């Protein structure tokens, strides 16, 4: 039996890698639990989580905060297909922070209230609780943190 947060991070990462609306913006190969030491944005990390014990009578539980990080920069602006006929690929515009918001919204759509099936634990609920988008201290890298609360019944 794996640790509950280990299972949650692994299954959430797999869900993001399989979510087509997200992988049109960020390839599945750029969604990591731990990225290489140097990597070119955009990419996503699913590695930041903490838990609070939340037991009830006869039920062991965890309340987990899972933070998904989105990394972007202006040198790799997102390109998406337009609704024109025929479709045309164009830059979204708005810079690294806007790109982080667009990618992050797809992360939210992929996970918010999605019934993830954990191998040995039970996910009761997974809800998007908030987000922050800002420039890192280098002034170039866009960084979005998209927070989720997971309630787990654990064994």
Short mmCIF file of N, CA and C in Angstrom, two decimals:
data_model
loop_
_atom_site.label_atom_id
_atom_site.label_comp_id
_atom_site.label_asym_id
_atom_site.label_seq_id
_atom_site.Cartn_x
_atom_site.Cartn_y
_atom_site.Cartn_z
N UNK A 1 0.83 -1.18 0.00
CA UNK A 1 0.00 0.00 0.00
C UNK A 1 0.88 1.25 0.00
N UNK A 2 0.64 2.12 -0.92
CA UNK A 2 1.42 3.36 -1.02
C UNK A 2 0.85 4.44 -0.11
N UNK A 3 1.66 5.42 0.19
CA UNK A 3 1.21 6.57 0.98
C UNK A 3 0.10 7.30 0.22
N UNK A 4 -0.90 7.81 0.93
CA UNK A 4 -2.02 8.48 0.26
C UNK A 4 -1.61 9.63 -0.65
N UNK A 5 -0.69 10.49 -0.20
CA UNK A 5 -0.29 11.62 -1.05
C UNK A 5 0.52 11.14 -2.26
N UNK A 6 1.27 10.06 -2.11
CA UNK A 6 1.99 9.47 -3.23
C UNK A 6 0.99 9.06 -4.31
N UNK A 7 -0.08 8.38 -3.91
CA UNK A 7 -1.10 7.96 -4.86
C UNK A 7 -1.79 9.15 -5.51
N UNK A 8 -2.15 10.15 -4.71
CA UNK A 8 -2.85 11.32 -5.25
C UNK A 8 -1.99 12.05 -6.28
N UNK A 9 -0.73 12.29 -5.96
CA UNK A 9 0.15 13.00 -6.89
C UNK A 9 0.32 12.19 -8.18
N UNK A 10 0.51 10.89 -8.05
CA UNK A 10 0.71 10.05 -9.23
C UNK A 10 -0.51 10.00 -10.14
N UNK A 11 -1.69 9.84 -9.56
CA UNK A 11 -2.91 9.74 -10.36
C UNK A 11 -3.28 11.11 -10.95
N UNK A 12 -3.08 12.18 -10.20
CA UNK A 12 -3.36 13.52 -10.73
C UNK A 12 -2.42 13.84 -11.90
N UNK A 13 -1.16 13.45 -11.79
CA UNK A 13 -0.20 13.67 -12.88
C UNK A 13 -0.63 12.89 -14.12
N UNK A 14 -1.03 11.65 -13.94
CA UNK A 14 -1.50 10.84 -15.07
C UNK A 14 -2.72 11.47 -15.73
N UNK A 15 -3.64 11.99 -14.92
CA UNK A 15 -4.84 12.64 -15.46
C UNK A 15 -4.46 13.85 -16.31
N UNK A 16 -3.54 14.68 -15.81
CA UNK A 16 -3.12 15.86 -16.57
C UNK A 16 -2.44 15.46 -17.87
N UNK A 17 -1.62 14.43 -17.84
CA UNK A 17 -0.93 13.98 -19.06
C UNK A 17 -1.90 13.43 -20.10
N UNK A 18 -3.06 12.99 -19.67
CA UNK A 18 -4.03 12.41 -20.59
C UNK A 18 -5.12 13.41 -21.02
N UNK A 19 -5.14 14.60 -20.44
CA UNK A 19 -6.21 15.57 -20.71
C UNK A 19 -5.87 16.37 -21.96
N UNK A 20 -6.55 16.08 -23.05
CA UNK A 20 -6.23 16.62 -24.37
C UNK A 20 -6.25 18.14 -24.43
N UNK A 21 -7.22 18.78 -23.80
CA UNK A 21 -7.28 20.24 -23.84
C UNK A 21 -6.04 20.87 -23.20
N UNK A 22 -5.42 20.18 -22.26
CA UNK A 22 -4.19 20.67 -21.65
C UNK A 22 -2.98 20.33 -22.51
N UNK A 23 -2.94 19.10 -23.03
CA UNK A 23 -1.75 18.68 -23.77
C UNK A 23 -1.65 19.33 -25.15
N UNK A 24 -2.68 20.04 -25.60
CA UNK A 24 -2.52 20.85 -26.81
C UNK A 24 -1.71 22.11 -26.49
N UNK A 25 -1.65 22.49 -25.22
CA UNK A 25 -0.88 23.67 -24.79
C UNK A 25 0.49 23.29 -24.23
N UNK A 26 0.53 22.21 -23.47
CA UNK A 26 1.76 21.72 -22.84
C UNK A 26 1.84 20.22 -23.13
N UNK A 27 2.86 19.78 -23.86
CA UNK A 27 2.96 18.34 -24.16
C UNK A 27 2.98 17.51 -22.88
N UNK A 28 2.42 16.32 -22.95
CA UNK A 28 2.40 15.42 -21.79
C UNK A 28 3.81 15.17 -21.27
N UNK A 29 4.80 15.20 -22.15
CA UNK A 29 6.19 15.00 -21.73
C UNK A 29 6.74 16.16 -20.91
N UNK A 30 5.99 17.28 -20.86
CA UNK A 30 6.39 18.45 -20.07
C UNK A 30 5.56 18.58 -18.79
N UNK A 31 4.94 17.51 -18.37
CA UNK A 31 4.18 17.48 -17.11
C UNK A 31 4.90 16.50 -16.20
N UNK A 32 5.46 17.02 -15.10
CA UNK A 32 6.38 16.26 -14.26
C UNK A 32 5.92 16.21 -12.81
N UNK A 33 6.39 15.18 -12.10
CA UNK A 33 6.36 15.24 -10.64
C UNK A 33 7.64 15.93 -10.17
N UNK A 34 8.72 15.81 -10.94
CA UNK A 34 9.96 16.54 -10.67
C UNK A 34 10.65 16.77 -12.01
N UNK A 35 10.74 18.02 -12.45
CA UNK A 35 11.37 18.27 -13.74
C UNK A 35 12.88 18.14 -13.68
N UNK A 36 13.51 17.98 -14.85
CA UNK A 36 14.98 18.00 -14.88
C UNK A 36 15.51 19.33 -14.33
N UNK A 37 16.80 19.37 -14.02
CA UNK A 37 17.40 20.57 -13.41
C UNK A 37 17.16 21.82 -14.25
N UNK A 38 17.28 21.71 -15.55
CA UNK A 38 16.98 22.85 -16.42
C UNK A 38 16.01 22.38 -17.49
N UNK A 39 14.94 23.12 -17.63
CA UNK A 39 13.92 22.73 -18.60
C UNK A 39 13.32 23.99 -19.19
N UNK A 40 12.94 23.92 -20.44
CA UNK A 40 12.41 25.07 -21.15
C UNK A 40 10.89 25.12 -20.98
N UNK A 41 10.34 26.26 -20.53
CA UNK A 41 8.88 26.40 -20.40
C UNK A 41 8.21 26.35 -21.77
N UNK A 42 6.93 26.05 -21.84
CA UNK A 42 6.06 25.81 -20.69
C UNK A 42 6.16 24.38 -20.17
N UNK A 43 6.03 24.26 -18.86
CA UNK A 43 5.93 22.95 -18.25
C UNK A 43 5.14 23.06 -16.96
N UNK A 44 4.77 21.90 -16.44
CA UNK A 44 3.92 21.80 -15.25
C UNK A 44 4.58 20.86 -14.27
N UNK A 45 4.53 21.20 -12.98
CA UNK A 45 5.00 20.29 -11.94
C UNK A 45 3.86 19.99 -10.96
N UNK A 46 3.78 18.73 -10.61
CA UNK A 46 2.78 18.25 -9.65
C UNK A 46 3.59 17.62 -8.51
N UNK A 47 4.15 18.45 -7.65
CA UNK A 47 5.05 17.92 -6.63
C UNK A 47 4.90 18.60 -5.27
N UNK A 48 3.96 19.49 -5.15
CA UNK A 48 3.82 20.31 -3.95
C UNK A 48 2.51 19.96 -3.26
N UNK A 49 2.60 19.25 -2.13
CA UNK A 49 1.39 18.85 -1.41
C UNK A 49 1.69 18.79 0.08
N UNK A 50 0.67 19.06 0.86
CA UNK A 50 0.77 18.86 2.30
C UNK A 50 -0.59 18.40 2.82
N UNK A 51 -0.56 17.73 3.96
CA UNK A 51 -1.82 17.17 4.47
C UNK A 51 -2.02 17.52 5.94
N UNK A 52 -3.28 17.46 6.32
CA UNK A 52 -3.70 17.62 7.72
C UNK A 52 -4.57 16.42 8.03
N UNK A 53 -4.28 15.79 9.12
CA UNK A 53 -5.06 14.62 9.55
C UNK A 53 -6.49 15.06 9.82
N UNK A 54 -7.47 14.27 9.37
CA UNK A 54 -8.88 14.63 9.53
C UNK A 54 -9.70 13.36 9.80
N UNK A 55 -9.40 12.71 10.94
CA UNK A 55 -10.10 11.47 11.30
C UNK A 55 -11.49 11.77 11.85
N UNK A 56 -12.38 10.84 11.61
CA UNK A 56 -13.72 10.86 12.19
C UNK A 56 -13.94 9.51 12.87
N UNK A 57 -15.06 9.36 13.53
CA UNK A 57 -15.32 8.10 14.20
C UNK A 57 -15.32 6.96 13.16
N UNK A 58 -14.45 6.00 13.35
CA UNK A 58 -14.33 4.81 12.50
C UNK A 58 -13.80 5.09 11.09
N UNK A 59 -13.36 6.30 10.80
CA UNK A 59 -12.84 6.62 9.47
C UNK A 59 -11.56 7.43 9.63
N UNK A 60 -10.48 6.94 9.02
CA UNK A 60 -9.23 7.69 8.98
C UNK A 60 -9.27 8.57 7.74
N UNK A 61 -8.92 9.84 7.93
CA UNK A 61 -8.98 10.74 6.79
C UNK A 61 -7.82 11.70 6.72
N UNK A 62 -7.61 12.24 5.53
CA UNK A 62 -6.63 13.28 5.28
C UNK A 62 -7.28 14.38 4.47
N UNK A 63 -6.92 15.59 4.81
CA UNK A 63 -7.30 16.75 4.02
C UNK A 63 -5.99 17.21 3.37
N UNK A 64 -5.89 17.08 2.05
CA UNK A 64 -4.64 17.34 1.34
C UNK A 64 -4.78 18.60 0.50
N UNK A 65 -3.80 19.48 0.59
CA UNK A 65 -3.69 20.60 -0.34
C UNK A 65 -2.66 20.21 -1.39
N UNK A 66 -3.10 20.21 -2.64
CA UNK A 66 -2.26 19.87 -3.77
C UNK A 66 -2.08 21.12 -4.61
N UNK A 67 -0.85 21.56 -4.78
CA UNK A 67 -0.55 22.74 -5.59
C UNK A 67 0.10 22.30 -6.90
N UNK A 68 -0.49 22.69 -8.00
CA UNK A 68 0.04 22.40 -9.33
C UNK A 68 0.73 23.68 -9.81
N UNK A 69 1.99 23.57 -10.21
CA UNK A 69 2.76 24.73 -10.66
C UNK A 69 2.86 24.74 -12.18
N UNK A 70 2.61 25.91 -12.76
CA UNK A 70 2.72 26.12 -14.20
C UNK A 70 3.85 27.12 -14.42
N UNK A 71 4.75 26.80 -15.36
CA UNK A 71 5.92 27.63 -15.64
C UNK A 71 5.89 28.05 -17.11
N UNK A 72 6.03 29.34 -17.37
CA UNK A 72 6.00 29.86 -18.74
C UNK A 72 7.07 30.94 -18.89
N UNK A 73 7.30 31.36 -20.12
CA UNK A 73 8.13 32.54 -20.35
C UNK A 73 7.74 33.16 -21.69
N UNK A 74 8.19 34.38 -21.91
CA UNK A 74 7.79 35.10 -23.12
C UNK A 74 8.44 34.57 -24.39
N UNK A 75 9.54 33.83 -24.27
CA UNK A 75 10.21 33.35 -25.47
C UNK A 75 9.55 32.11 -26.07
N UNK A 76 8.58 31.55 -25.37
CA UNK A 76 7.87 30.37 -25.87
C UNK A 76 6.36 30.62 -25.74
N UNK A 77 5.87 31.65 -26.37
CA UNK A 77 4.46 32.02 -26.28
C UNK A 77 3.57 30.90 -26.79
N UNK A 78 2.42 30.75 -26.14
CA UNK A 78 1.47 29.72 -26.55
C UNK A 78 0.90 30.04 -27.92
N UNK A 79 0.74 28.98 -28.69
CA UNK A 79 0.09 29.11 -30.00
C UNK A 79 -1.11 28.17 -29.99
N UNK A 80 -2.25 28.67 -30.41
CA UNK A 80 -3.46 27.85 -30.45
C UNK A 80 -4.13 27.99 -31.80
N UNK A 81 -4.97 27.04 -32.10
CA UNK A 81 -5.73 27.07 -33.36
C UNK A 81 -6.93 27.98 -33.20
N UNK A 82 -7.18 28.80 -34.21
CA UNK A 82 -8.34 29.69 -34.18
C UNK A 82 -9.60 28.92 -34.58
N UNK A 83 -10.73 29.55 -34.39
CA UNK A 83 -12.01 28.97 -34.80
C UNK A 83 -12.33 29.29 -36.26
N UNK A 84 -11.39 29.95 -36.94
CA UNK A 84 -11.60 30.30 -38.35
C UNK A 84 -11.72 29.05 -39.20
N UNK A 85 -12.23 29.24 -40.40
CA UNK A 85 -12.30 28.14 -41.35
C UNK A 85 -11.49 28.52 -42.58
N UNK A 86 -10.39 27.90 -42.87
CA UNK A 86 -9.74 26.83 -42.10
C UNK A 86 -9.06 27.40 -40.86
N UNK A 87 -8.85 26.55 -39.84
CA UNK A 87 -8.20 27.01 -38.61
C UNK A 87 -6.78 27.51 -38.88
N UNK A 88 -6.38 28.52 -38.15
CA UNK A 88 -5.04 29.11 -38.27
C UNK A 88 -4.40 29.09 -36.89
N UNK A 89 -3.14 28.70 -36.82
CA UNK A 89 -2.44 28.70 -35.54
C UNK A 89 -1.91 30.11 -35.29
N UNK A 90 -2.20 30.66 -34.11
CA UNK A 90 -1.75 32.01 -33.80
C UNK A 90 -1.31 32.10 -32.34
N UNK A 91 -0.49 33.13 -32.05
CA UNK A 91 -0.02 33.37 -30.70
C UNK A 91 -1.16 33.99 -29.90
N UNK A 92 -1.38 33.49 -28.69
CA UNK A 92 -2.45 34.04 -27.85
C UNK A 92 -2.19 35.49 -27.49
N UNK A 93 -0.96 35.82 -27.15
CA UNK A 93 -0.63 37.18 -26.76
C UNK A 93 -0.88 37.42 -25.28
N UNK A 94 -0.24 38.44 -24.75
CA UNK A 94 -0.43 38.78 -23.35
C UNK A 94 0.74 38.42 -22.47
N UNK A 95 1.68 37.65 -23.00
CA UNK A 95 2.89 37.34 -22.26
C UNK A 95 2.80 36.13 -21.35
N UNK A 96 3.86 35.96 -20.58
CA UNK A 96 4.03 34.77 -19.75
C UNK A 96 2.92 34.58 -18.73
N UNK A 97 2.46 35.66 -18.12
CA UNK A 97 1.41 35.51 -17.10
C UNK A 97 0.09 35.08 -17.71
N UNK A 98 -0.26 35.65 -18.84
CA UNK A 98 -1.50 35.25 -19.52
C UNK A 98 -1.41 33.80 -19.97
N UNK A 99 -0.25 33.39 -20.47
CA UNK A 99 -0.07 31.99 -20.86
C UNK A 99 -0.24 31.07 -19.66
N UNK A 100 0.33 31.45 -18.51
CA UNK A 100 0.19 30.65 -17.29
C UNK A 100 -1.28 30.53 -16.89
N UNK A 101 -2.03 31.61 -17.06
CA UNK A 101 -3.46 31.56 -16.73
C UNK A 101 -4.22 30.63 -17.65
N UNK A 102 -3.90 30.66 -18.94
CA UNK A 102 -4.58 29.79 -19.92
C UNK A 102 -4.27 28.32 -19.62
N UNK A 103 -3.00 28.02 -19.40
CA UNK A 103 -2.61 26.64 -19.08
C UNK A 103 -3.24 26.21 -17.76
N UNK A 104 -3.16 27.07 -16.76
CA UNK A 104 -3.72 26.75 -15.44
C UNK A 104 -5.20 26.47 -15.48
N UNK A 105 -5.93 27.18 -16.33
CA UNK A 105 -7.37 26.95 -16.43
C UNK A 105 -7.65 25.54 -16.94
N UNK A 106 -6.80 25.05 -17.84
CA UNK A 106 -6.98 23.67 -18.31
C UNK A 106 -6.64 22.66 -17.22
N UNK A 107 -5.68 22.99 -16.37
CA UNK A 107 -5.38 22.15 -15.20
C UNK A 107 -6.62 22.08 -14.31
N UNK A 108 -7.24 23.23 -14.07
CA UNK A 108 -8.45 23.28 -13.24
C UNK A 108 -9.55 22.43 -13.87
N UNK A 109 -9.77 22.60 -15.17
CA UNK A 109 -10.83 21.83 -15.84
C UNK A 109 -10.55 20.33 -15.79
N UNK A 110 -9.29 19.94 -15.82
CA UNK A 110 -8.94 18.52 -15.79
C UNK A 110 -9.18 17.89 -14.42
N UNK A 111 -9.00 18.66 -13.34
CA UNK A 111 -9.03 18.06 -12.00
C UNK A 111 -10.22 18.43 -11.12
N UNK A 112 -10.80 19.61 -11.29
CA UNK A 112 -11.86 20.07 -10.38
C UNK A 112 -13.05 19.10 -10.38
N UNK A 113 -13.30 18.50 -9.25
CA UNK A 113 -14.39 17.52 -9.03
C UNK A 113 -14.29 16.30 -9.93
N UNK A 114 -13.10 16.03 -10.49
CA UNK A 114 -12.93 14.83 -11.30
C UNK A 114 -12.75 13.64 -10.36
N UNK A 115 -13.47 12.55 -10.59
CA UNK A 115 -13.42 11.40 -9.67
C UNK A 115 -12.19 10.51 -9.91
N UNK A 116 -11.03 11.00 -9.49
CA UNK A 116 -9.80 10.21 -9.64
C UNK A 116 -9.93 8.90 -8.85
N UNK A 117 -9.46 7.84 -9.44
CA UNK A 117 -9.48 6.54 -8.79
C UNK A 117 -8.07 6.22 -8.30
N UNK A 118 -7.90 6.23 -6.99
CA UNK A 118 -6.60 5.95 -6.39
C UNK A 118 -6.44 4.43 -6.20
N UNK A 119 -5.22 3.92 -6.29
CA UNK A 119 -5.03 2.47 -6.22
C UNK A 119 -5.53 1.82 -4.92
N UNK A 120 -5.21 2.41 -3.75
CA UNK A 120 -5.61 1.76 -2.50
C UNK A 120 -6.35 2.68 -1.54
N UNK A 121 -6.42 3.96 -1.85
CA UNK A 121 -7.10 4.93 -0.99
C UNK A 121 -8.40 5.37 -1.68
N UNK A 122 -9.22 6.13 -0.97
CA UNK A 122 -10.47 6.61 -1.55
C UNK A 122 -10.48 8.13 -1.58
N UNK A 123 -10.63 8.68 -2.76
CA UNK A 123 -10.77 10.12 -2.92
C UNK A 123 -12.25 10.45 -2.72
N UNK A 124 -12.54 11.27 -1.72
CA UNK A 124 -13.91 11.68 -1.45
C UNK A 124 -14.27 12.88 -2.33
N UNK A 125 -13.34 13.84 -2.43
CA UNK A 125 -13.59 15.04 -3.24
C UNK A 125 -12.25 15.69 -3.60
N UNK A 126 -12.23 16.33 -4.76
CA UNK A 126 -11.08 17.11 -5.20
C UNK A 126 -11.62 18.40 -5.78
N UNK A 127 -11.29 19.53 -5.15
CA UNK A 127 -11.87 20.81 -5.55
C UNK A 127 -10.80 21.88 -5.71
N UNK A 128 -10.92 22.65 -6.77
CA UNK A 128 -10.05 23.80 -7.00
C UNK A 128 -10.41 24.85 -5.96
N UNK A 129 -9.40 25.37 -5.26
CA UNK A 129 -9.67 26.34 -4.19
C UNK A 129 -9.09 27.72 -4.44
N UNK A 130 -8.21 27.85 -5.44
CA UNK A 130 -7.66 29.17 -5.71
C UNK A 130 -6.42 29.08 -6.57
N UNK A 131 -5.92 30.27 -6.93
CA UNK A 131 -4.73 30.32 -7.78
C UNK A 131 -4.00 31.64 -7.60
N UNK A 132 -2.71 31.60 -7.89
CA UNK A 132 -1.87 32.80 -7.91
C UNK A 132 -1.02 32.72 -9.17
N UNK A 133 -0.88 33.85 -9.86
CA UNK A 133 -0.03 33.91 -11.05
C UNK A 133 0.87 35.13 -10.90
N UNK A 134 2.18 34.94 -11.06
CA UNK A 134 3.13 36.01 -10.79
C UNK A 134 4.42 35.74 -11.57
N UNK A 135 5.30 36.75 -11.62
CA UNK A 135 6.62 36.55 -12.19
C UNK A 135 7.55 36.07 -11.10
N UNK A 136 8.44 35.12 -11.44
CA UNK A 136 9.49 34.73 -10.51
C UNK A 136 10.45 35.89 -10.34
N UNK A 137 11.39 35.76 -9.42
CA UNK A 137 12.31 36.86 -9.12
C UNK A 137 13.18 37.26 -10.31
N UNK A 138 13.28 36.40 -11.33
CA UNK A 138 14.05 36.77 -12.52
C UNK A 138 13.33 37.78 -13.40
N UNK A 139 12.05 38.02 -13.13
CA UNK A 139 11.27 38.99 -13.89
C UNK A 139 10.87 38.52 -15.28
N UNK A 140 11.18 37.27 -15.61
CA UNK A 140 10.91 36.73 -16.95
C UNK A 140 10.00 35.51 -16.89
N UNK A 141 10.22 34.66 -15.91
CA UNK A 141 9.48 33.41 -15.82
C UNK A 141 8.11 33.63 -15.19
N UNK A 142 7.07 33.30 -15.96
CA UNK A 142 5.71 33.32 -15.42
C UNK A 142 5.49 32.06 -14.60
N UNK A 143 4.85 32.23 -13.46
CA UNK A 143 4.66 31.12 -12.53
C UNK A 143 3.23 31.16 -12.01
N UNK A 144 2.50 30.09 -12.25
CA UNK A 144 1.14 29.98 -11.72
C UNK A 144 1.08 28.84 -10.72
N UNK A 145 0.39 29.08 -9.61
CA UNK A 145 0.18 28.04 -8.60
C UNK A 145 -1.33 27.85 -8.49
N UNK A 146 -1.79 26.65 -8.83
CA UNK A 146 -3.21 26.33 -8.85
C UNK A 146 -3.47 25.31 -7.74
N UNK A 147 -4.27 25.72 -6.75
CA UNK A 147 -4.44 24.93 -5.53
C UNK A 147 -5.72 24.13 -5.55
N UNK A 148 -5.62 22.93 -5.01
CA UNK A 148 -6.76 22.02 -4.91
C UNK A 148 -6.81 21.45 -3.49
N UNK A 149 -8.00 21.17 -3.02
CA UNK A 149 -8.18 20.49 -1.75
C UNK A 149 -8.75 19.12 -2.04
N UNK A 150 -8.06 18.11 -1.54
CA UNK A 150 -8.52 16.73 -1.68
C UNK A 150 -8.88 16.18 -0.31
N UNK A 151 -10.01 15.53 -0.23
CA UNK A 151 -10.42 14.84 0.98
C UNK A 151 -10.29 13.35 0.70
N UNK A 152 -9.48 12.68 1.53
CA UNK A 152 -9.21 11.26 1.32
C UNK A 152 -9.65 10.45 2.53
N UNK A 153 -10.23 9.32 2.26
CA UNK A 153 -10.46 8.30 3.27
C UNK A 153 -9.32 7.30 3.10
N UNK A 154 -8.52 7.10 4.15
CA UNK A 154 -7.30 6.33 4.01
C UNK A 154 -7.34 5.04 4.81
N UNK A 155 -6.52 4.10 4.36
CA UNK A 155 -6.45 2.81 5.06
C UNK A 155 -5.07 2.62 5.64
#
